Amino acid sequence: MTLAQKRAASPRLDNSFISQIQKQIPNLVPPAIALLIFLVVWQLFAWIPGATLPGPIQVIQDTWILILYPFYDKGGIDKGLFWQILASLQRVAISYTLAAIVGIGVGVLIGVNQTMSKALDPLFQLLRTVPPLAWVPISLAALRQNEPAALFVIFITAIWPILINTAVGVTQIPQDYNNVAKVLQLSRKEYFLNILIPSALPYIFTGLRIAIGLAWLAIIAAEIVMSGIVGIGFFIWDAYQNNNVSEVILALVYIGVVGLLLDKFMAWLQNLILPAEQK
């Protein structure tokens, strides 16, 4: 009896899995077609006499060893693309986490304190417009080492959208919520945990999602300038210096894929944490 039930359940599970795939097909077909058209157009331009950039076919031919062996490690900076990307992601994770902690904390502070907001807002607006590359010489001059300088560049680039969106979210808390908190005589801790953070959470996640993309962009810029460190940014610069354009293009593809995955991860985390009425 039990065996028969298991046999009956198995086709249902298979059918459910197949049905889920079939539901995703309409969402996958348009981007797949667009990608195919892009590759075809790119290849046609590469075949034009005098073209300087390789087409997708030549890129694969020139970099197939890097594609097939992403985990090789010959010591120093001679590593496969997996280790290059992993090193960059580690730097992003460290600095992004610090930026999130500091950005949310300072954002809450200036959101609840109008005097602090008026005092610091001009400074924040000035600093947030500085491009990541402009921070590189300052960080190198101050910290004297490539690794902490790279971490600082990511931090100073990623903190602003988190800080500003958090502050805006705090100021947008409905007045009715504040009135209820006064009537119930909530403590600061209860107000912070039960009203302030839940109300500002959509704005905070907006800042976090923007910041993860900026952090990934910043590490690439920092690593290109800072020589001698393992990372996908320096890999690009080294390949360019050696005239390996196909390797540069391959690295750009990997960067785009990783950036897309980071954004999708933050979107998934946002949908997981936020209540349904706030999505």
CSV table of C-alpha atoms in Angstrom, one decimal:
chain,number,residue,atom,x,y,z
A,1,MET,CA,0.0,0.0,0.0
A,2,THR,CA,2.8,2.4,1.0
A,3,LEU,CA,4.8,1.5,-2.1
A,4,ALA,CA,1.9,2.1,-4.3
A,5,GLN,CA,1.3,5.5,-2.7
A,6,LYS,CA,5.0,6.4,-3.3
A,7,ARG,CA,4.8,5.4,-6.9
A,8,ALA,CA,1.6,7.5,-7.3
A,9,ALA,CA,3.2,10.5,-5.7
A,10,SER,CA,6.3,10.4,-7.9
A,11,PRO,CA,4.6,11.3,-11.2
A,12,ARG,CA,2.8,14.1,-9.4
A,13,LEU,CA,6.1,15.6,-8.2
A,14,ASP,CA,7.6,15.2,-11.7
A,15,ASN,CA,4.5,16.9,-13.2
A,16,SER,CA,4.7,19.7,-10.7
A,17,PHE,CA,8.4,20.3,-11.5
A,18,ILE,CA,7.7,20.3,-15.2
A,19,SER,CA,4.8,22.6,-14.8
A,20,GLN,CA,7.0,25.1,-12.9
A,21,ILE,CA,9.5,25.0,-15.7
A,22,GLN,CA,6.8,25.5,-18.3
A,23,LYS,CA,5.5,28.6,-16.3
A,24,GLN,CA,9.0,30.1,-16.5
A,25,ILE,CA,9.4,29.6,-20.2
A,26,PRO,CA,7.5,32.7,-21.3
A,27,ASN,CA,9.8,34.8,-19.0
A,28,LEU,CA,13.0,33.2,-20.4
A,29,VAL,CA,12.3,33.3,-24.1
A,30,PRO,CA,12.4,37.1,-24.6
A,31,PRO,CA,15.8,37.7,-22.9
A,32,ALA,CA,17.2,34.6,-24.7
A,33,ILE,CA,16.1,35.9,-28.1
A,34,ALA,CA,17.5,39.4,-27.2
A,35,LEU,CA,20.8,37.9,-26.2
A,36,LEU,CA,21.0,35.8,-29.4
A,37,ILE,CA,20.3,38.9,-31.5
A,38,PHE,CA,23.0,40.8,-29.6
A,39,LEU,CA,25.6,38.1,-30.2
A,40,VAL,CA,24.7,37.8,-33.9
A,41,VAL,CA,25.0,41.6,-34.4
A,42,TRP,CA,28.3,41.7,-32.4
A,43,GLN,CA,29.7,38.9,-34.6
A,44,LEU,CA,28.6,40.6,-37.8
A,45,PHE,CA,30.4,43.8,-36.7
A,46,ALA,CA,33.5,41.8,-35.8
A,47,TRP,CA,33.6,40.4,-39.4
A,48,ILE,CA,33.7,43.9,-40.9
A,49,PRO,CA,37.2,44.6,-42.4
A,50,GLY,CA,39.2,46.8,-40.1
A,51,ALA,CA,37.3,45.8,-36.9
A,52,THR,CA,39.5,46.0,-33.9
A,53,LEU,CA,37.4,44.1,-31.3
A,54,PRO,CA,37.1,40.3,-31.5
A,55,GLY,CA,33.6,38.7,-32.0
A,56,PRO,CA,32.1,36.2,-29.6
A,57,ILE,CA,33.5,33.3,-31.6
A,58,GLN,CA,37.0,34.5,-31.3
A,59,VAL,CA,36.6,35.5,-27.6
A,60,ILE,CA,35.6,31.9,-26.9
A,61,GLN,CA,38.5,30.5,-29.0
A,62,ASP,CA,41.0,32.8,-27.2
A,63,THR,CA,39.8,32.2,-23.7
A,64,TRP,CA,38.5,28.7,-23.7
A,65,ILE,CA,41.3,27.7,-21.2
A,66,LEU,CA,40.1,30.4,-18.7
A,67,ILE,CA,36.5,29.2,-19.2
A,68,LEU,CA,37.2,25.5,-18.7
A,69,TYR,CA,39.7,26.0,-15.8
A,70,PRO,CA,38.4,28.8,-13.6
A,71,PHE,CA,39.9,27.2,-10.4
A,72,TYR,CA,43.6,27.0,-11.3
A,73,ASP,CA,46.1,28.6,-8.9
A,74,LYS,CA,49.7,29.1,-9.8
A,75,GLY,CA,50.5,31.4,-7.0
A,76,GLY,CA,50.7,35.1,-6.7
A,77,ILE,CA,48.2,36.9,-9.0
A,78,ASP,CA,48.3,34.1,-11.6
A,79,LYS,CA,44.9,32.6,-10.6
A,80,GLY,CA,41.7,31.5,-12.4
A,81,LEU,CA,38.7,33.7,-12.8
A,82,PHE,CA,36.9,32.0,-9.9
A,83,TRP,CA,39.6,33.2,-7.5
A,84,GLN,CA,39.8,36.6,-9.0
A,85,ILE,CA,36.1,37.1,-8.6
A,86,LEU,CA,36.1,35.6,-5.2
A,87,ALA,CA,38.8,38.0,-4.0
A,88,SER,CA,36.8,40.9,-5.3
A,89,LEU,CA,33.6,39.6,-3.7
A,90,GLN,CA,35.3,39.3,-0.4
A,91,ARG,CA,36.4,42.9,-0.4
A,92,VAL,CA,32.9,43.9,-1.4
A,93,ALA,CA,31.3,41.9,1.4
A,94,ILE,CA,33.6,43.4,4.1
A,95,SER,CA,33.1,47.0,3.0
A,96,TYR,CA,29.5,46.7,2.0
A,97,THR,CA,28.7,45.3,5.5
A,98,LEU,CA,30.5,48.2,7.2
A,99,ALA,CA,28.7,50.6,4.9
A,100,ALA,CA,25.3,49.1,5.7
A,101,ILE,CA,25.9,49.3,9.5
A,102,VAL,CA,27.3,52.8,9.4
A,103,GLY,CA,24.8,54.0,6.8
A,104,ILE,CA,21.7,52.7,8.5
A,105,GLY,CA,22.9,54.0,11.9
A,106,VAL,CA,23.8,57.5,10.7
A,107,GLY,CA,20.7,57.6,8.5
A,108,VAL,CA,18.5,56.9,11.5
A,109,LEU,CA,20.3,59.6,13.5
A,110,ILE,CA,19.9,62.3,11.0
A,111,GLY,CA,16.3,61.2,10.2
A,112,VAL,CA,15.1,61.7,13.8
A,113,ASN,CA,17.2,64.8,14.5
A,114,GLN,CA,16.4,67.8,12.2
A,115,THR,CA,19.4,69.8,13.5
A,116,MET,CA,21.8,67.0,12.7
A,117,SER,CA,20.2,66.6,9.3
A,118,LYS,CA,20.6,70.3,8.4
A,119,ALA,CA,24.2,70.3,9.6
A,120,LEU,CA,25.4,67.2,7.8
A,121,ASP,CA,23.2,67.2,4.6
A,122,PRO,CA,25.4,69.6,2.6
A,123,LEU,CA,28.5,67.6,3.5
A,124,PHE,CA,26.9,64.3,2.5
A,125,GLN,CA,25.6,65.8,-0.8
A,126,LEU,CA,29.1,67.0,-1.6
A,127,LEU,CA,30.9,63.7,-0.8
A,128,ARG,CA,28.4,61.4,-2.5
A,129,THR,CA,29.0,63.0,-5.9
A,130,VAL,CA,32.7,62.2,-5.9
A,131,PRO,CA,33.4,59.3,-8.3
A,132,PRO,CA,35.0,56.1,-7.0
A,133,LEU,CA,38.2,56.6,-9.0
A,134,ALA,CA,38.7,60.0,-7.4
A,135,TRP,CA,38.9,58.4,-4.0
A,136,VAL,CA,41.7,56.0,-5.0
A,137,PRO,CA,44.7,58.5,-4.7
A,138,ILE,CA,43.3,59.9,-1.5
A,139,SER,CA,42.9,56.4,0.0
A,140,LEU,CA,46.3,55.3,-1.1
A,141,ALA,CA,47.9,58.5,0.3
A,142,ALA,CA,46.2,58.1,3.6
A,143,LEU,CA,46.4,54.3,4.1
A,144,ARG,CA,49.6,53.5,2.2
A,145,GLN,CA,48.5,50.0,1.3
A,146,ASN,CA,46.4,48.6,-1.6
A,147,GLU,CA,44.1,46.3,0.4
A,148,PRO,CA,42.8,48.8,3.0
A,149,ALA,CA,42.6,51.5,0.3
A,150,ALA,CA,40.4,49.3,-1.9
A,151,LEU,CA,38.2,48.5,1.1
A,152,PHE,CA,37.8,52.2,1.8
A,153,VAL,CA,36.9,53.1,-1.8
A,154,ILE,CA,34.1,50.5,-1.7
A,155,PHE,CA,32.9,51.7,1.7
A,156,ILE,CA,32.8,55.4,0.7
A,157,THR,CA,31.0,54.6,-2.5
A,158,ALA,CA,28.4,52.3,-1.1
A,159,ILE,CA,27.5,54.2,2.1
A,160,TRP,CA,25.6,57.2,0.5
A,161,PRO,CA,22.5,55.5,-1.0
A,162,ILE,CA,22.1,53.5,2.3
A,163,LEU,CA,22.5,56.6,4.5
A,164,ILE,CA,20.2,58.9,2.4
A,165,ASN,CA,17.5,56.4,1.8
A,166,THR,CA,17.4,55.4,5.5
A,167,ALA,CA,17.1,59.1,6.5
A,168,VAL,CA,14.3,59.6,4.0
A,169,GLY,CA,12.5,56.5,5.3
A,170,VAL,CA,12.7,57.7,8.9
A,171,THR,CA,11.3,61.1,8.0
A,172,GLN,CA,8.4,59.5,6.0
A,173,ILE,CA,7.0,57.6,9.1
A,174,PRO,CA,3.3,58.5,9.2
A,175,GLN,CA,2.4,61.0,12.0
A,176,ASP,CA,-0.3,58.6,13.1
A,177,TYR,CA,2.3,56.0,14.1
A,178,ASN,CA,4.2,58.6,16.2
A,179,ASN,CA,0.9,59.7,17.9
A,180,VAL,CA,0.2,56.0,18.7
A,181,ALA,CA,3.6,55.7,20.2
A,182,LYS,CA,3.0,58.7,22.4
A,183,VAL,CA,-0.4,57.5,23.5
A,184,LEU,CA,1.1,54.0,24.4
A,185,GLN,CA,4.1,55.7,26.0
A,186,LEU,CA,6.5,53.4,24.1
A,187,SER,CA,10.1,53.4,25.2
A,188,ARG,CA,12.8,54.4,22.7
A,189,LYS,CA,13.7,50.8,22.2
A,190,GLU,CA,10.1,49.7,21.6
A,191,TYR,CA,9.6,52.7,19.2
A,192,PHE,CA,12.8,51.8,17.3
A,193,LEU,CA,12.0,48.1,16.9
A,194,ASN,CA,8.2,48.3,16.4
A,195,ILE,CA,7.6,51.5,14.5
A,196,LEU,CA,10.8,53.2,13.1
A,197,ILE,CA,12.6,50.2,11.6
A,198,PRO,CA,9.5,48.5,10.1
A,199,SER,CA,8.3,51.7,8.6
A,200,ALA,CA,11.6,52.7,7.1
A,201,LEU,CA,12.5,49.2,5.9
A,202,PRO,CA,11.4,49.6,2.3
A,203,TYR,CA,13.5,52.7,2.0
A,204,ILE,CA,16.5,50.9,3.7
A,205,PHE,CA,16.2,48.0,1.2
A,206,THR,CA,16.1,50.5,-1.7
A,207,GLY,CA,19.4,52.0,-0.5
A,208,LEU,CA,20.9,48.6,0.1
A,209,ARG,CA,20.0,47.4,-3.4
A,210,ILE,CA,21.5,50.5,-5.0
A,211,ALA,CA,24.6,50.3,-2.9
A,212,ILE,CA,25.4,46.7,-3.8
A,213,GLY,CA,25.7,47.6,-7.4
A,214,LEU,CA,27.8,50.7,-6.6
A,215,ALA,CA,30.0,48.6,-4.4
A,216,TRP,CA,30.6,46.1,-7.2
A,217,LEU,CA,31.4,49.0,-9.6
A,218,ALA,CA,33.8,50.6,-7.1
A,219,ILE,CA,35.9,47.5,-6.5
A,220,ILE,CA,36.4,47.1,-10.2
A,221,ALA,CA,37.6,50.7,-10.5
A,222,ALA,CA,39.8,50.4,-7.4
A,223,GLU,CA,41.5,47.2,-8.5
A,224,ILE,CA,42.3,48.5,-11.9
A,225,VAL,CA,44.3,51.3,-10.4
A,226,MET,CA,45.8,49.3,-7.5
A,227,SER,CA,48.3,46.9,-9.1
A,228,GLY,CA,49.6,43.7,-7.7
A,229,ILE,CA,46.4,42.4,-6.0
A,230,VAL,CA,44.3,39.5,-6.9
A,231,GLY,CA,40.9,40.7,-8.2
A,232,ILE,CA,38.8,40.8,-11.3
A,233,GLY,CA,39.6,44.5,-11.8
A,234,PHE,CA,43.3,44.1,-11.8
A,235,PHE,CA,42.8,41.0,-14.0
A,236,ILE,CA,41.2,43.3,-16.6
A,237,TRP,CA,44.0,45.9,-16.4
A,238,ASP,CA,46.7,43.2,-16.7
A,239,ALA,CA,45.0,41.6,-19.7
A,240,TYR,CA,44.7,45.0,-21.4
A,241,GLN,CA,48.4,45.8,-20.7
A,242,ASN,CA,49.2,42.5,-22.4
A,243,ASN,CA,46.9,43.2,-25.3
A,244,ASN,CA,44.6,40.3,-24.5
A,245,VAL,CA,41.4,42.0,-25.5
A,246,SER,CA,39.4,38.7,-25.5
A,247,GLU,CA,40.3,38.1,-21.8
A,248,VAL,CA,39.1,41.7,-21.1
A,249,ILE,CA,35.7,40.9,-22.8
A,250,LEU,CA,35.4,37.6,-20.9
A,251,ALA,CA,36.0,39.3,-17.6
A,252,LEU,CA,33.4,42.0,-18.4
A,253,VAL,CA,30.9,39.2,-19.0
A,254,TYR,CA,31.7,37.6,-15.7
A,255,ILE,CA,31.4,41.0,-14.0
A,256,GLY,CA,28.0,41.6,-15.5
A,257,VAL,CA,26.7,38.2,-14.5
A,258,VAL,CA,28.0,38.6,-10.9
A,259,GLY,CA,26.4,42.1,-10.7
A,260,LEU,CA,23.1,40.7,-11.9
A,261,LEU,CA,23.2,37.9,-9.4
A,262,LEU,CA,24.0,40.3,-6.6
A,263,ASP,CA,21.0,42.5,-7.5
A,264,LYS,CA,18.7,39.5,-7.8
A,265,PHE,CA,19.9,38.3,-4.4
A,266,MET,CA,19.1,41.6,-2.8
A,267,ALA,CA,15.7,41.6,-4.5
A,268,TRP,CA,15.0,38.1,-3.2
A,269,LEU,CA,16.1,39.1,0.3
A,270,GLN,CA,13.8,42.2,0.2
A,271,ASN,CA,10.8,40.1,-0.8
A,272,LEU,CA,11.7,37.6,1.9
A,273,ILE,CA,11.9,40.1,4.8
A,274,LEU,CA,9.4,42.8,3.9
A,275,PRO,CA,5.8,42.3,4.8
A,276,ALA,CA,3.4,41.8,1.8
A,277,GLU,CA,1.7,45.2,2.3
A,278,GLN,CA,5.1,47.0,2.0
A,279,LYS,CA,6.3,45.2,-1.2
